[in-house]
XYZ file of C-alpha atoms in Angstrom:
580
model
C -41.974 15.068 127.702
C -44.430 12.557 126.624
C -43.798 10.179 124.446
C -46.604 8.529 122.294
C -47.572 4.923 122.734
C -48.561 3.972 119.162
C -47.312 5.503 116.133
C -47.993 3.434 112.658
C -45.660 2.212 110.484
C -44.028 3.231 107.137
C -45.371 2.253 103.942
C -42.863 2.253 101.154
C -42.684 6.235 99.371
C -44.901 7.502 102.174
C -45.151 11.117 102.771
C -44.771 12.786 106.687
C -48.451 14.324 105.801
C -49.766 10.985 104.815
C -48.008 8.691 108.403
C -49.805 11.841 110.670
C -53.314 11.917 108.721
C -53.227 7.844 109.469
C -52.191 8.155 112.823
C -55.116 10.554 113.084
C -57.419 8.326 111.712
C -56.137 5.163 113.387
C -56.520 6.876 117.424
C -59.791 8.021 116.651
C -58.883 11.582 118.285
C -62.129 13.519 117.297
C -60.307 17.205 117.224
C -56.774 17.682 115.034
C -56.224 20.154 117.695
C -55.504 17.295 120.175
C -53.597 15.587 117.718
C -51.111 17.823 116.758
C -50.846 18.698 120.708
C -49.767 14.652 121.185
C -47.028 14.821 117.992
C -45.850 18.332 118.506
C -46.653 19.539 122.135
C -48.139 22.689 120.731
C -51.710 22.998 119.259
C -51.290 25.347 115.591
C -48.549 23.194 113.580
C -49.314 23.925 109.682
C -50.076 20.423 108.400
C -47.452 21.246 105.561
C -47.052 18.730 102.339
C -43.868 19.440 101.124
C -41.082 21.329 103.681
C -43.160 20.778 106.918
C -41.226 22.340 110.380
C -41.180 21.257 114.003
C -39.643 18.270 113.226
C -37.193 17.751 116.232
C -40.569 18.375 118.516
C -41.881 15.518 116.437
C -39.039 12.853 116.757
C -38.588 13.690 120.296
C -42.412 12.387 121.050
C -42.233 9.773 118.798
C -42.423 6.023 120.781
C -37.906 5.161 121.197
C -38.037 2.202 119.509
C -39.744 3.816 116.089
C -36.034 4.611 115.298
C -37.141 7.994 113.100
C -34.714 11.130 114.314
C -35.845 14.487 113.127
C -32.771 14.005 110.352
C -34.254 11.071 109.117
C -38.026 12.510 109.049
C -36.990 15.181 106.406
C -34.390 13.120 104.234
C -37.044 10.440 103.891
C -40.316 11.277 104.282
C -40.609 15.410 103.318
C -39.824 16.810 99.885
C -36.997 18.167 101.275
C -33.933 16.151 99.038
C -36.291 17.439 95.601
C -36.235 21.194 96.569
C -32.524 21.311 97.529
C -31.539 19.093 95.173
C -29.552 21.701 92.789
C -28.542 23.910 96.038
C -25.385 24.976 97.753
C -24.401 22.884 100.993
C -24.783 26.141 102.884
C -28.386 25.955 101.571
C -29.287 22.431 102.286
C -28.269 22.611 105.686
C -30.189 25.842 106.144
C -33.239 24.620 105.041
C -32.696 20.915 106.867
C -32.164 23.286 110.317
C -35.389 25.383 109.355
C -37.565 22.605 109.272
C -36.116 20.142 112.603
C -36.391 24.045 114.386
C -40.042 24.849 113.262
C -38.584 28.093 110.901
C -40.310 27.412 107.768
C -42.619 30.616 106.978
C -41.106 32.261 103.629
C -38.671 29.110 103.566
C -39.605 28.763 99.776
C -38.509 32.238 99.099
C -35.146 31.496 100.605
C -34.921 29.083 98.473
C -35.473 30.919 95.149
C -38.243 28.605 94.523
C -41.471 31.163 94.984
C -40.180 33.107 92.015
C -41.086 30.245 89.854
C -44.785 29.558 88.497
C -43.803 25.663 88.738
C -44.862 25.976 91.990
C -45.791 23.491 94.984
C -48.890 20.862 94.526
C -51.539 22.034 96.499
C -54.150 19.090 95.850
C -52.896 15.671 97.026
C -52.931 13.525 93.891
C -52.684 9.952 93.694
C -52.766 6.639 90.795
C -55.476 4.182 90.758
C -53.303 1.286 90.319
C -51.101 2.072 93.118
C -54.517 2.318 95.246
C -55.251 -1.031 94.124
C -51.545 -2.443 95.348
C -52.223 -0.565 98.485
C -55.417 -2.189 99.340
C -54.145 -5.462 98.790
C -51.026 -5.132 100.756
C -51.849 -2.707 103.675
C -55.612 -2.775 103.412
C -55.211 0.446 103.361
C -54.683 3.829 101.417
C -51.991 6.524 101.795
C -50.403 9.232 100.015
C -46.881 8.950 98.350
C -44.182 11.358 98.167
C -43.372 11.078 94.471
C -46.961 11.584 93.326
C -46.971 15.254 94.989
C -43.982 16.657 93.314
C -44.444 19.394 90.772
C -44.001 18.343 87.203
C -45.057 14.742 87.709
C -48.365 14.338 86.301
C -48.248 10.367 85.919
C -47.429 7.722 88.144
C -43.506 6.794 88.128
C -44.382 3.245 88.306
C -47.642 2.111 85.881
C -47.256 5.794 83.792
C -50.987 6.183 83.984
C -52.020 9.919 84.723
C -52.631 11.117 88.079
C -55.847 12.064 89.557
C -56.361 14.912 91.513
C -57.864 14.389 94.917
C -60.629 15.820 97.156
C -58.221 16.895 99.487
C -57.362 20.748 98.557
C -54.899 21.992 101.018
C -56.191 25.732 99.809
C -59.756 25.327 101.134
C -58.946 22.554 104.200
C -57.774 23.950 107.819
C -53.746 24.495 107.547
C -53.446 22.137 111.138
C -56.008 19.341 109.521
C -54.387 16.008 108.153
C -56.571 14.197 105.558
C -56.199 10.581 105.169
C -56.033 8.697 102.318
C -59.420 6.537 101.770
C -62.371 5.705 99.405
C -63.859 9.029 99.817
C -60.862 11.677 99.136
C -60.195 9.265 96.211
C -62.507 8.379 94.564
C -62.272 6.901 90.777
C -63.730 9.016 88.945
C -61.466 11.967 89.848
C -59.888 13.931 87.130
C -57.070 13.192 85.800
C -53.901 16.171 86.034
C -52.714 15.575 82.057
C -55.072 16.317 79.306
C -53.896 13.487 76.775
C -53.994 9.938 76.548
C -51.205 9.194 73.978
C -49.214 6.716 74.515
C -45.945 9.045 73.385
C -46.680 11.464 75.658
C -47.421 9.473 78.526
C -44.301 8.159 78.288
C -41.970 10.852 77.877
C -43.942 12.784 81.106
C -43.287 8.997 83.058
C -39.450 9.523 82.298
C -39.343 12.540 83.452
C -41.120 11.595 86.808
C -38.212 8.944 87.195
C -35.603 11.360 87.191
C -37.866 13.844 89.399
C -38.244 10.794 92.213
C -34.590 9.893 91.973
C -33.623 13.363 92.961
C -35.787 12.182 96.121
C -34.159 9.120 97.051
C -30.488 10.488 95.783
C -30.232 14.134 95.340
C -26.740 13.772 94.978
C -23.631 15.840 95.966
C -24.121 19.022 96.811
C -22.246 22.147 94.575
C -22.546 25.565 93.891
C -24.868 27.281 91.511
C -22.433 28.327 88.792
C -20.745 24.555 88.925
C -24.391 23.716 87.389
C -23.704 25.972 84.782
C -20.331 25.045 84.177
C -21.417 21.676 83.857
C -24.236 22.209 81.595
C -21.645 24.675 79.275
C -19.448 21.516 79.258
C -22.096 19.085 78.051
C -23.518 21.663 75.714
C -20.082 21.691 74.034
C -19.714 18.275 73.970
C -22.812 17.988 71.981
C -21.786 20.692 69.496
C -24.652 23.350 70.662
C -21.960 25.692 71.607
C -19.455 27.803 69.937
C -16.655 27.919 72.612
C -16.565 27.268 76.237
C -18.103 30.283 77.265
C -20.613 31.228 74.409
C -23.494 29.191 73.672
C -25.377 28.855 70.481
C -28.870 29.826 72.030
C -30.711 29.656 69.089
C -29.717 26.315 68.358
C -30.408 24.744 71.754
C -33.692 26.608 72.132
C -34.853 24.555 68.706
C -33.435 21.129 69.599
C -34.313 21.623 73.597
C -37.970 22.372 72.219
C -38.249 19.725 69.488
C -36.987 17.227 72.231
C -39.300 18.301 74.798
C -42.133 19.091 72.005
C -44.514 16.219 73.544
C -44.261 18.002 77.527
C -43.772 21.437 77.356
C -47.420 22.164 76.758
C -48.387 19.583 79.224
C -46.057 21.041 82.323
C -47.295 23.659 84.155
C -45.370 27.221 84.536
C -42.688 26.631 81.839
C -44.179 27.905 78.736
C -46.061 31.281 78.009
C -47.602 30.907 74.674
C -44.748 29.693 72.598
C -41.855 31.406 74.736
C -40.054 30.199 77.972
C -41.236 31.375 81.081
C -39.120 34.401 82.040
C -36.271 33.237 79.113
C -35.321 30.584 81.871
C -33.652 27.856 79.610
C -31.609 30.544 77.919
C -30.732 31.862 81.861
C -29.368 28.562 83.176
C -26.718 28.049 80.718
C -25.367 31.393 81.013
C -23.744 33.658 84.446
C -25.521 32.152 87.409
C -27.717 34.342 89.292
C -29.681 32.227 91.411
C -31.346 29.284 91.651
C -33.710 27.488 89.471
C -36.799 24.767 89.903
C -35.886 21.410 89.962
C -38.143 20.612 87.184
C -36.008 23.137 85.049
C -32.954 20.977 86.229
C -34.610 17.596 85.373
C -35.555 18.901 81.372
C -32.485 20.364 81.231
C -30.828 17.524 82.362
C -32.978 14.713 80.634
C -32.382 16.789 77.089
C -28.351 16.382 77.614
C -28.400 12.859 78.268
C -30.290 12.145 75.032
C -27.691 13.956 72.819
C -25.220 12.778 70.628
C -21.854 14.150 72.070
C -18.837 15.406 70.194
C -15.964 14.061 73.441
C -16.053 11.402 70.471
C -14.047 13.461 68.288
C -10.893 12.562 70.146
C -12.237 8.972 71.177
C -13.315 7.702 74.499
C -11.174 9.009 77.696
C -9.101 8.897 79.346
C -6.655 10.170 77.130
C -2.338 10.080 77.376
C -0.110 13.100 78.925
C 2.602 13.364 76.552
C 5.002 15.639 78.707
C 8.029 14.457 78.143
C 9.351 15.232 81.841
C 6.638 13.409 83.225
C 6.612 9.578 85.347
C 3.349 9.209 83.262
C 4.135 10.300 79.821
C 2.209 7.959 77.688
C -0.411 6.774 79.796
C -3.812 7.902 79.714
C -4.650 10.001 82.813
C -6.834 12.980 81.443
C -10.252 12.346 82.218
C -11.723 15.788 80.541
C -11.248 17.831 77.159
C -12.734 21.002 77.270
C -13.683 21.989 72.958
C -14.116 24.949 71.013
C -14.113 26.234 67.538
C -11.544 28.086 65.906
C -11.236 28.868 62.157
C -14.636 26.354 61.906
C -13.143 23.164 62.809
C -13.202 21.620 66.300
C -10.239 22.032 68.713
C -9.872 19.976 71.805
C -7.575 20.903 75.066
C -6.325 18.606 76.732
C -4.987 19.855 80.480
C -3.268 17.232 82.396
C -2.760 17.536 86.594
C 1.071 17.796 86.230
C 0.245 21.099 84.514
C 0.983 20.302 80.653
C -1.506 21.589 78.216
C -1.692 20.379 74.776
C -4.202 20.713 71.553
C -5.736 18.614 68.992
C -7.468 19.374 65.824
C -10.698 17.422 64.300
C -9.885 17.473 60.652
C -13.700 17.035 59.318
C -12.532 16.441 56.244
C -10.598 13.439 57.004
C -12.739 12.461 60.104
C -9.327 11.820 62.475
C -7.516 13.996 65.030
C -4.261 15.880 64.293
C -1.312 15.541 66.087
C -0.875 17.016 69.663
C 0.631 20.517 69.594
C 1.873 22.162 73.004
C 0.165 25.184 74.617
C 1.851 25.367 78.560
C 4.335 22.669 80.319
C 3.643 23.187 83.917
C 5.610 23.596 86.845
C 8.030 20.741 86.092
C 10.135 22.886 82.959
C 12.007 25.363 85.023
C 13.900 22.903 87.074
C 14.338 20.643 84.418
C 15.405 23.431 82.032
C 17.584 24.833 84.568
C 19.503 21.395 85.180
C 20.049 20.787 81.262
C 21.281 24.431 81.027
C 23.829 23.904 83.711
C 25.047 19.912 82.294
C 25.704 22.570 78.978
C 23.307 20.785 77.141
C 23.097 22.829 73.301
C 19.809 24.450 72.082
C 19.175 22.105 70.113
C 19.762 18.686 72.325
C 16.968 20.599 74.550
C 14.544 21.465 72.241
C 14.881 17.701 70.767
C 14.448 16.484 74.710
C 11.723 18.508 75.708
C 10.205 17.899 72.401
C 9.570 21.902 71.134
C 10.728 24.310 68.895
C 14.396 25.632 69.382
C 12.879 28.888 69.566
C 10.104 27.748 72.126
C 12.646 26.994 74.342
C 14.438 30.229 74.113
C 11.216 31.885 74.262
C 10.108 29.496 77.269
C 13.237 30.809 78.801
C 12.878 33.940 78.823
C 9.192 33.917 80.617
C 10.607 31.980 83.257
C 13.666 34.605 83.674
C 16.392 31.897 83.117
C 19.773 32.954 81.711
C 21.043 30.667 78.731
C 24.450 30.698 77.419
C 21.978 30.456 73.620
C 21.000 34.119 74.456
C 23.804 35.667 75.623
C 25.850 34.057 72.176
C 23.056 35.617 70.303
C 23.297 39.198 71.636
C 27.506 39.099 71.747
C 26.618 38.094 68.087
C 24.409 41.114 67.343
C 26.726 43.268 69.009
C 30.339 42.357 67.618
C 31.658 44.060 64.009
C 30.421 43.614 60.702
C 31.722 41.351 58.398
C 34.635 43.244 56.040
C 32.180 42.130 52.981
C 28.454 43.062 54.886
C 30.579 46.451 55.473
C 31.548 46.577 52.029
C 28.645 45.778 50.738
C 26.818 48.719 52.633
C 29.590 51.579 51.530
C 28.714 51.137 48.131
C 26.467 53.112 46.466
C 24.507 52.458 43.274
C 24.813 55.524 40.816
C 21.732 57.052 39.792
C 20.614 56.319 36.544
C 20.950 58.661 34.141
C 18.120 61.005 33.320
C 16.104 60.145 36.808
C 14.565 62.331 38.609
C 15.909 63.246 42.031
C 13.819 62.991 44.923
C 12.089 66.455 46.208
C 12.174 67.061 49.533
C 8.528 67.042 51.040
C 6.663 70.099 52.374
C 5.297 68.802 55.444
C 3.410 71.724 56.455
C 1.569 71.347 53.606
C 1.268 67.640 54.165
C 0.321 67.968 57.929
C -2.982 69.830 57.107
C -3.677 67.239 54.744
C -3.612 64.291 56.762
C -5.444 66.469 59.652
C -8.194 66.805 56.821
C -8.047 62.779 56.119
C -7.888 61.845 59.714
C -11.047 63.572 60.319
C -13.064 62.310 57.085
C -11.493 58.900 58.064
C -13.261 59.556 61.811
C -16.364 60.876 60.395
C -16.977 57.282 57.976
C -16.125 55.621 61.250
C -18.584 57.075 63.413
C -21.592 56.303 60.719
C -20.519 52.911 60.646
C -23.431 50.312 61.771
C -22.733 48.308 64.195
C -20.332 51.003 65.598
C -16.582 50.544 65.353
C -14.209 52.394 67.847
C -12.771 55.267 66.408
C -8.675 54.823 67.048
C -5.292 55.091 65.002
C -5.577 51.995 63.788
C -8.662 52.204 62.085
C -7.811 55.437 60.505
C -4.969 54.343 59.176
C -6.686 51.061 57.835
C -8.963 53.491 55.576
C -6.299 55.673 54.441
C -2.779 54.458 55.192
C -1.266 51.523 55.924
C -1.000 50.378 59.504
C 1.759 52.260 61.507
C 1.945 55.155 58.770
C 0.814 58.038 60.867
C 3.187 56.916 64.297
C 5.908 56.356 61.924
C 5.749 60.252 61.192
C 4.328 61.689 64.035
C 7.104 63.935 64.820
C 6.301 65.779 61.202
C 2.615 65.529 61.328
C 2.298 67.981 64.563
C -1.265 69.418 63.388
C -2.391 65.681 62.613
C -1.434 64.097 65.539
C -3.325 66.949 67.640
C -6.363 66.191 65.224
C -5.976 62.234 65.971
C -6.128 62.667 69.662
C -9.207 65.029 69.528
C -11.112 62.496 67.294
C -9.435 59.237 69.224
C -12.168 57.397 71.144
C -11.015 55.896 74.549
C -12.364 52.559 75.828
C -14.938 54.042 78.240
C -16.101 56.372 75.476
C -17.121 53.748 72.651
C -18.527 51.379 75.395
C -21.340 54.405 76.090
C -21.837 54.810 72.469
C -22.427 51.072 71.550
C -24.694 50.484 74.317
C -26.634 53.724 73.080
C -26.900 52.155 69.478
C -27.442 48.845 70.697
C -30.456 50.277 72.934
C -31.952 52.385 70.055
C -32.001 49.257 67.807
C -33.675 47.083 70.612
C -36.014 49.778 70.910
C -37.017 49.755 67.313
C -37.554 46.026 66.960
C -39.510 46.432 70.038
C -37.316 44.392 71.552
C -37.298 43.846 75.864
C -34.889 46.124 77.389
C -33.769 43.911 79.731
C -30.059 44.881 80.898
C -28.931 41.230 80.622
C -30.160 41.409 77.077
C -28.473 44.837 76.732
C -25.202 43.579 77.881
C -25.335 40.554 75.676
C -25.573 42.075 72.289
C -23.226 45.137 73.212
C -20.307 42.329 73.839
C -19.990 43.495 77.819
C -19.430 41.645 80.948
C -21.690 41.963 83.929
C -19.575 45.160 85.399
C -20.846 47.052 83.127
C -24.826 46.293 84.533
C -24.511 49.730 85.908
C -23.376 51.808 83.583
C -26.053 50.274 80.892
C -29.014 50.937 83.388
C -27.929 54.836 83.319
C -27.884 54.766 79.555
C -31.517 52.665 79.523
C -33.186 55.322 81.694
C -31.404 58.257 79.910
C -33.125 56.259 76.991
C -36.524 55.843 78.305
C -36.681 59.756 79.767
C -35.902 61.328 76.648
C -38.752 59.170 75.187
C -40.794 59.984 77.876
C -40.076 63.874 77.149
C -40.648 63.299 73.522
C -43.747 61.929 73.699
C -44.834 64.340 76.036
């Protein structure tokens, strides 16, 4: 193998396209053909911008002292660190392997990025001013990495717009490389933003910060749905969510769009008229699916960091364990609080590593935190409990140590299957005699007033078909009822009875409690019947049947996807049919 004898040097932000177009330039080699042969050893190489392949061919006839391996080539000089920025490790090294191999056809796709209408740059774009720098530095031109990324319309470092080049890799040869000079930049080139303002300019120059960071630092790499537990987290924190797993969508859409109301019209691919792209904001924040553009990631991310969050409502962490059985009690070594709502005021959890879980309150009306109140202890109570239980502590002396309820700890007890001499005291006490006066007490008999009427027995025959007749006017209301209610004992009982009224009697009410099971709904069977209701509804606003959406307002999980596509195209036939 052949190694070359000159290769130029880096400039500072250079892109891989940009170091082979000047190489190009610099040998004079008349035909790319011949070029490509000398960097590659093989004649049809794509001259890619952003993931380009056949990078271990490249560093392997590279001169041995130009110190670039084929690892190094796509960590610094490819957009590789931008595109897999928000990807798996599994991912990252897949792609990293597909482009040192040469495997890059469809490598987009595997990605999840070709999905996405904020797609690749396919006309080189560069800044004036930059130009300028270059001249007077390198006496020369050449293309940088940051300017090509999708999203970034003005220069990182000046914020001046962009201007779009003559170099359009759509209508070039895909094995040409096109320096950077006077001619495929010229000045007068159009600019890639249509405004001028000064607001605007600057919000779209922060955001190309934070795109060109992701290049130089794309940071540690983590699944998809630790994205979306992350943004849940921060969403929470900044009050746009109404409990660790449900978000308040309508909220965040106005404050993410209000935020972002300067750029969103400016980016390309996000916005279709006055709607998201393919509902994508509302996607990332919920189940992940798959993947989503960086760009997404980078207004996602830029709109967190500019809100006010509510971690404040407990102060600034770390905050104390206050297990009582713990080395650390006291001292402040929970880093997170996970919030949620309950009742309308704020409720923070605070979960240390030695297992103990405890809650605090945000009175509004006070502005100050309540007091801690325990929810779990960990795996350090059943020896502990076990030891006091044996030194015959009382109830009481370890409720007061482990700083709980005396009933807590019999309760606590009992989950963790440990005998206490409180319990068995407390059943030898249910079980012994009754007190002479309690047994007294209970002989004796109040005399019926005189001139009351005594009690007539009931005719439950009679008042079986009754009840059959109220349990099945009580399931008929149910049934009309908008949104749908299950149709089940209790709520029968709630519109005639009282709760427990029809059980209580059930061994009288033969005819009724034949009746109840015939009308009963199961689980399975109300699920079908609110995603019916909930499909007809959509169907009249003219709403999108998506099953996502479908799912969402009928309160199901994702294992029930299935089941709500059969109803949908039951739906849509008998449409089909009627408007036949």
């Amino acid at each position: 193998m052949t190694r070359l004898a000159y290769f130029p040097a880096v400039y500072p932000g250079e892109l891989l396209y940009s170091l082979l177009a000047r190489y190009h330039q610099h040998t004079g080699v008349p035909s790319s053909i011949h070029t490509m042969e000398a960097l590659y050893g093989q004649r049809l190489v794509v001259a890619s911008l952003d993931l380009p392949g056949h990078l271990g061919a490249l560093a392997d006839h590279l001169p041995a002292g130009a110190g670039w391996t084929a690892l190094r080539i796509a960590n610094e000089l490819t957009l590789l660190h931008y595109y897999t920025a928000f990807q798996p490790a599994a991912v990252r090294r897949h792609a990293c392997g597909a482009m040192l191999q040469g495997q890059t056809d469809g490598l987009m796709m595997r990605l999840g990025m070709a999905t996405f209408r904020a797609g690749r740059v396919t006309t080189l774009r560069f800044c004036a001013s930059c130009l300028r720098q270059m001249h007077g530095e390198y006496e020369e031109y050449y293309w940088r990495r940051d300017h090509q990324l999708p999203g970034v319309l003005v220069c990182p470092d000046h914020g001046c717009p962009l201007q779009a080049s003559a170099v359009s890799l759509t209508e070039r040869g895909r094995h040409i490389y096109v320096p950077a000079d006077g001619q495929t930049c010229p000045m007068s080139a159009p600019v890639v933003v249509g405004t001028q303002k000064d607001e605007v300019l600057a919000d779209l120059q922060r955001l190309a910060v934070a795109s060109r960071a992701l290049l130089e630092d794309p940071g540690t790499a983590r699944p998809l749905n630790g994205w979306t537990t992350q943004y849940r987290q921060e969403l929470q924190r900044a009050g746009l969510a109404y409990s660790a797993r449900r978000i308040d969508q309508r909220r965040l859409v106005e404050r993410f769009r209000h935020h972002h109301r300067s750029v969103l019209g400016q980016l390309p691919g996000l916005m279709t008229g006055k709607h998201f792209s393919g509902d994508w904001l509302a996607a990332m924040v919920r189940k992940s699916r798959g993947a989503f553009h960086p760009l997404q990631h980078v207004l996602l991310r830029d709109f967190l960091d500019h809100q006010d969050t509510r971690a404040g409502l407990f102060g600034e962490g770390p905050w104390p364990c206050v297990n009582p059985l713990a080395q650390h009690v006291g001292k402040e070594v929970i880093s997170t609080v996970a919030l949620h709502r309950n009742h309308g005021h704020h409720v923070g959890v605070f979960k240390c590593d030695c297992g103990y879980v405890y809650t605090r309150s945000y009175l509004e009306g006070s502005g100050t935190a309540g007091t801690p109140r325990f929810q779990a202890y960990g795996p350090l109570l059943a020896s502990a409990l076990s030891d006091m239980i044996m030194c015959g502590n009382s109830l009481r002396a370890t409720a007061k140590h482990l700083q709980l309820d005396p009933k807590t700890v019999v309760k606590l007890a009992g989950d963790l299957a440990i005998d206490t001499p409180w319990k068995r005291r407390a059943e030898v006490k249910q079980q012994g005699p009754l007190r002479p006066r309690m047994a007294t007490n209970l002989r004796q008999r109040r005399p019926a007033k005189s001139g009351s009427r005594s009690r007539q027995p009931s005719n439950w025959p009679e008042r079986d078909r009754q009840v059959s007749r109220q349990v099945l006017r009580a399931a008929n209301e149910i049934r009309r009822q908008e949104p749908p209610v299950r149709v089940c004992a209790l709520q029968i009982e709630r519109r005639t009875w009282n709760r427990g009224w029809l059980n209580k009697r059930a061994s009288k009410l033969p005819k009724a409690m034949r009746c109840l099971r015939a009308v009963a709904e199961s689980v399975p069977q109300f699920q079908r019947r609110r995603i019916g209701w909930v499909i007809h509804q959509m169907d009249l606003a003219s709403e999108s049947l998506r099953i996502w959406r479908i799912l969402r307002k009928a309160g199901l999980r994702s294992q029930h996807a299935e089941l709500v596509a059969t109803l949908l195209a039951e739906h849509l036939e008998s449409n089909r049919k009627l408007m036949a």
